[in-house]
Coordinates of C-alpha atoms in Angstrom, one line a residue:
M696 CA -0.4 -0.1 0.0
N697 CA 1.2 3.5 -0.9
K698 CA 2.5 5.3 2.2
T699 CA 1.4 8.9 0.7
F700 CA -1.5 9.9 2.5
D701 CA -4.3 10.1 0.0
L702 CA -7.6 12.1 0.2
H703 CA -9.7 10.3 -2.0
R704 CA -9.0 7.1 0.2
F705 CA -9.4 9.0 3.3
G706 CA -12.5 10.3 2.3
M707 CA -13.4 6.3 1.2
V708 CA -12.4 5.5 4.6
L709 CA -14.4 8.1 6.2
R710 CA -17.6 7.0 4.4
W711 CA -17.2 3.5 5.1
D712 CA -17.1 4.1 9.3
L713 CA -20.1 6.1 8.8
L714 CA -21.7 3.4 6.8
T715 CA -20.9 1.0 9.3
N716 CA -20.7 2.1 13.2
W717 CA -23.8 4.7 12.1
K718 CA -25.8 3.0 14.9
S719 CA -23.0 3.7 17.6
Y720 CA -23.1 7.6 16.3
F721 CA -26.8 7.2 16.4
Y722 CA -27.2 5.8 20.0
S723 CA -24.7 8.3 21.3
M724 CA -26.5 11.4 20.1
A725 CA -30.1 9.9 21.0
G726 CA -28.7 8.8 24.4
L727 CA -27.5 12.6 24.8
A728 CA -30.3 14.2 24.0
I729 CA -32.5 12.3 25.6
G730 CA -30.3 12.8 28.8
I731 CA -30.6 16.7 28.5
I732 CA -34.0 16.5 27.7
M733 CA -34.5 14.8 30.8
I734 CA -33.0 17.5 32.7
S735 CA -34.5 20.3 31.1
I736 CA -38.1 18.7 31.7
S737 CA -36.9 19.0 35.7
M738 CA -35.3 22.7 35.4
L739 CA -38.6 23.3 34.1
Y740 CA -40.7 21.8 36.6
N741 CA -38.4 23.4 39.4
F742 CA -38.3 26.7 38.1
P743 CA -41.7 28.5 39.4
H744 CA -40.3 27.5 42.7
S745 CA -36.5 28.7 42.7
R746 CA -34.7 31.6 43.9
V747 CA -34.9 33.1 40.1
I748 CA -38.1 33.8 39.6
G749 CA -38.5 35.2 43.2
A750 CA -35.9 37.8 42.4
G751 CA -37.6 38.9 39.2
G752 CA -35.3 36.8 37.1
D753 CA -36.7 34.8 33.8
L754 CA -35.8 31.1 32.6
S755 CA -32.8 32.4 30.6
D756 CA -31.0 33.3 34.3
Y757 CA -32.1 29.9 35.4
Y758 CA -30.8 27.9 33.1
R759 CA -27.6 30.1 33.5
C760 CA -27.3 29.5 37.1
S761 CA -27.9 25.4 36.9
I762 CA -27.6 24.3 33.9
V763 CA -24.8 26.3 31.7
G764 CA -22.2 24.6 33.9
F765 CA -23.5 21.1 33.7
L766 CA -23.7 20.6 30.3
A767 CA -20.0 22.1 29.8
A768 CA -18.4 20.0 31.8
L769 CA -20.0 16.9 30.3
F770 CA -19.3 18.7 27.0
M771 CA -15.5 18.2 28.2
L772 CA -16.0 14.7 29.6
F773 CA -17.7 13.7 26.6
I774 CA -14.9 14.9 24.0
F775 CA -12.4 13.1 26.5
I776 CA -14.1 9.4 26.5
S777 CA -14.9 9.5 22.4
A778 CA -11.0 9.8 22.3
C779 CA -10.4 7.1 24.8
N780 CA -12.7 5.2 22.0
I781 CA -11.1 5.9 19.3
F782 CA -10.7 1.9 18.0
S783 CA -13.8 0.7 20.0
N784 CA -14.6 -0.5 16.0
M785 CA -12.2 -3.1 16.9
K786 CA -13.6 -4.9 19.7
T787 CA -14.3 -8.0 18.1
K788 CA -12.1 -10.6 15.6
L789 CA -14.2 -9.4 12.9
Q790 CA -14.3 -6.3 13.2
R791 CA -10.9 -5.6 13.1
E792 CA -10.1 -7.9 10.1
S793 CA -12.8 -5.6 8.5
F794 CA -10.8 -2.7 9.5
L795 CA -7.7 -3.4 9.3
I796 CA -7.8 -4.8 5.7
L797 CA -9.6 -1.7 4.1
P798 CA -7.7 -0.6 1.2
A799 CA -6.0 2.5 2.7
N800 CA -2.7 2.9 4.2
N801 CA -2.6 3.4 8.4
L802 CA -1.9 6.9 8.4
E803 CA -5.2 7.2 6.2
K804 CA -6.8 5.0 8.7
Y805 CA -5.6 6.5 12.3
A806 CA -6.5 10.1 10.8
A807 CA -10.0 9.1 10.2
R808 CA -10.9 7.6 13.5
F809 CA -9.3 10.2 15.2
L810 CA -11.5 12.7 12.6
M811 CA -14.3 10.9 13.6
M812 CA -13.4 11.0 17.4
S813 CA -12.8 14.5 17.7
V814 CA -14.5 16.4 15.2
G815 CA -17.1 13.7 15.2
S816 CA -18.1 14.0 18.6
I817 CA -18.1 17.6 18.8
L818 CA -21.1 17.2 15.7
I819 CA -22.7 14.2 17.6
M820 CA -22.6 16.4 20.9
V821 CA -24.1 19.9 19.0
I822 CA -26.6 17.9 17.6
A823 CA -27.8 16.8 20.8
M824 CA -28.1 19.6 22.2
L825 CA -29.9 21.1 19.3
I826 CA -32.6 18.5 20.4
G827 CA -32.7 18.9 23.6
D828 CA -32.8 22.7 23.5
F829 CA -35.8 22.4 20.4
V830 CA -37.9 19.8 22.6
Q831 CA -37.2 21.9 26.1
F832 CA -38.5 25.2 24.6
I833 CA -41.7 23.4 23.7
L834 CA -42.3 22.0 27.0
S835 CA -41.7 25.6 28.4
F836 CA -45.0 26.6 26.4
F837 CA -47.1 23.6 28.9
M838 CA -44.5 23.9 31.7
T839 CA -44.1 27.4 32.3
P840 CA -46.4 29.6 30.2
G841 CA -44.9 33.1 29.7
Y842 CA -41.1 32.1 30.2
H843 CA -39.3 30.6 27.3
A844 CA -35.3 30.4 26.8
S845 CA -32.8 28.8 25.0
I846 CA -30.3 26.9 26.8
I847 CA -27.6 27.1 23.6
G848 CA -28.0 30.8 23.6
S849 CA -27.5 30.8 27.2
S850 CA -25.1 29.0 27.7
L851 CA -23.4 31.2 24.7
R852 CA -24.4 34.1 26.6
Q853 CA -22.4 32.7 29.8
I854 CA -19.2 32.3 28.1
Y855 CA -19.4 35.6 26.2
E856 CA -19.9 37.5 29.7
A857 CA -17.0 35.2 31.5
A858 CA -14.9 35.1 28.6
T859 CA -15.0 39.4 28.5
D860 CA -14.6 39.4 32.2
A861 CA -11.1 40.7 33.7
G862 CA -11.5 37.7 36.4
N863 CA -9.8 35.0 37.4
D864 CA -12.7 32.6 35.5
P865 CA -11.9 29.2 34.7
I866 CA -13.4 29.4 31.3
S867 CA -12.0 33.7 30.9
V868 CA -8.3 31.6 31.4
L869 CA -8.9 29.7 28.4
A870 CA -10.7 32.7 26.3
W871 CA -9.1 35.3 24.8
Q872 CA -9.5 38.4 26.8
C873 CA -7.9 37.1 30.3
K874 CA -4.6 36.9 30.8
A875 CA -2.5 35.0 27.6
D876 CA -0.3 33.4 30.0
A877 CA -2.6 31.5 31.8
A878 CA -5.0 30.6 28.5
L879 CA -1.0 29.7 27.0
V880 CA -0.8 27.2 30.3
G881 CA -4.4 26.0 29.9
W882 CA -5.0 25.3 26.3
S883 CA -1.6 23.5 25.8
F884 CA -2.5 21.3 29.3
L885 CA -6.3 20.5 27.7
I886 CA -4.4 19.4 24.7
M887 CA -2.2 17.3 26.6
I888 CA -4.6 15.3 28.2
Y889 CA -6.4 15.0 25.1
S890 CA -3.4 13.4 23.7
F891 CA -3.0 11.1 26.4
T892 CA -6.5 10.0 26.6
L893 CA -6.1 8.9 22.5
L894 CA -3.1 7.0 23.8
G895 CA -4.9 5.3 26.3
G896 CA -7.9 4.4 23.9
T897 CA -5.1 3.4 21.4
F898 CA -3.3 1.0 24.1
F899 CA -6.4 -0.8 26.3
R900 CA -8.4 -3.0 24.0
K901 CA -10.7 -4.0 26.6
Q902 CA -12.0 -1.1 29.4
P903 CA -9.9 1.7 27.8
I904 CA -11.9 4.4 29.6
I905 CA -11.8 3.2 32.9
L906 CA -7.9 2.1 32.6
T907 CA -7.1 5.4 31.1
A908 CA -8.4 7.3 33.7
V909 CA -6.8 5.0 36.4
S910 CA -3.8 5.1 34.7
G911 CA -3.6 8.7 34.4
I912 CA -4.7 9.2 38.2
V913 CA -1.6 7.2 39.4
I914 CA 0.4 8.9 36.8
F915 CA -0.5 12.3 38.2
M916 CA 0.1 10.7 41.7
I917 CA 3.6 9.5 41.0
I918 CA 4.2 13.0 39.8
G919 CA 2.9 14.5 42.1
Y920 CA 5.0 12.3 45.1
C921 CA 8.3 13.1 42.8
G922 CA 7.4 16.5 42.9
S923 CA 6.6 16.5 46.8
K924 CA 10.2 14.8 47.0
L925 CA 11.9 17.8 44.6
K926 CA 10.4 20.4 46.2
E927 CA 11.9 19.5 49.9
W928 CA 15.3 19.2 48.2
G929 CA 15.2 22.9 47.0
A930 CA 15.1 21.9 43.3
F931 CA 12.0 24.1 43.0
D932 CA 14.1 27.0 44.9
F933 CA 14.7 28.9 41.8
F934 CA 10.6 29.8 41.1
A935 CA 10.3 31.5 44.6
H936 CA 12.9 34.5 43.1
L937 CA 10.8 35.0 40.1
N938 CA 8.8 38.3 39.6
Y939 CA 5.6 36.9 38.2
D940 CA 4.2 40.9 38.7
N941 CA 6.3 41.2 35.5
P942 CA 4.8 40.4 32.7
G943 CA 7.7 39.3 30.7
T944 CA 8.7 36.6 33.5
S945 CA 5.2 36.0 33.7
L946 CA 5.1 34.7 29.7
C947 CA 8.3 32.9 29.6
V948 CA 7.2 30.8 32.7
A949 CA 3.8 29.8 30.7
I950 CA 6.1 29.8 27.6
F951 CA 8.3 27.5 29.6
W952 CA 5.3 25.0 30.6
S953 CA 3.2 25.2 27.4
V954 CA 6.2 23.5 25.9
V955 CA 6.2 21.4 28.1
F956 CA 2.2 20.4 27.6
L957 CA 3.0 20.1 23.9
A958 CA 5.9 18.5 23.5
L959 CA 3.9 16.0 25.7
A960 CA 1.5 16.0 23.9
A961 CA 3.0 15.4 20.4
V962 CA 4.9 12.4 22.3
S963 CA 1.5 11.0 23.0
L964 CA -0.2 11.2 19.6
W965 CA 3.1 9.9 18.4
A966 CA 2.9 6.9 20.7
S967 CA -0.7 6.2 19.6
Y968 CA -0.2 6.3 15.9
K969 CA 2.7 3.8 16.1
L970 CA 0.9 1.3 18.1
F971 CA -1.6 1.6 16.0
T972 CA -0.1 0.6 13.0
R973 CA 1.8 -2.2 15.1
M974 CA -2.0 -3.7 15.7
Q975 CA -2.8 -7.0 14.5
V976 CA -6.2 -9.0 14.6
I977 CA -4.8 -11.4 17.2
C978 CA -3.7 -9.9 20.1
N979 CA -3.9 -9.8 23.7
K980 CA -6.9 -9.9 25.4
W981 CA -6.7 -6.6 27.1
I982 CA -4.1 -4.2 25.4
N983 CA -3.4 -3.5 21.3
I984 CA -0.3 -5.0 21.3

């Protein structure tokens, strides 16, 4: 097989993936939509008795206080879970055979699964939110007459206000209006975590979500323990002498840690691809080696 990346073959792999795994994608979208609808129903049911309406607020204010943060956390969690399931299409021997014998090179196959689990998962979540938002808006005419709002509109308004606020809100740290150094470190850290979940999803064949999470916790504990020992030995004493009030110093430190996080992300992504190139139809029961 030609190792040159070919867009036509890549598109055919994407098409095959959609036609083969459409039920899995549909069930994920339907489950998310139903979950959002159930949460919305409970929100609408409790709205007439909430403190928001007592203070003269509307349904949009109520959503911003009660559901926007939850949906943001759900969105991020779904992205990471999807990354862990990058090769969920290779659980059985028949599935592995069908995917590995496709007339495309390894890079095209890996890129197709990466795109489906990244951009595809975002589209699934967005469509589920649109469906849930539409259903709750219709139900609001019956459950909360005179009070109607869009969950997505309330979420976008909350994100915009947080991003344009000069405070240290975690959302604004990752947005454009807050400190550039904090945003740089925050985004690079998220990219590193995402790449690690991709590596875990590639390495573990069974229960990749649980095993990747456990592995991450163990690694975090080991790093924390080693860091505490190095701190006791004075390895980080020079950080105390840095002037973080100086924008130049703060930005240099942020760039340093961003480079470290992005380098680890690149290593994880490279290792994930290399593991995939060595996958066989018959392999270990728990890992893809």
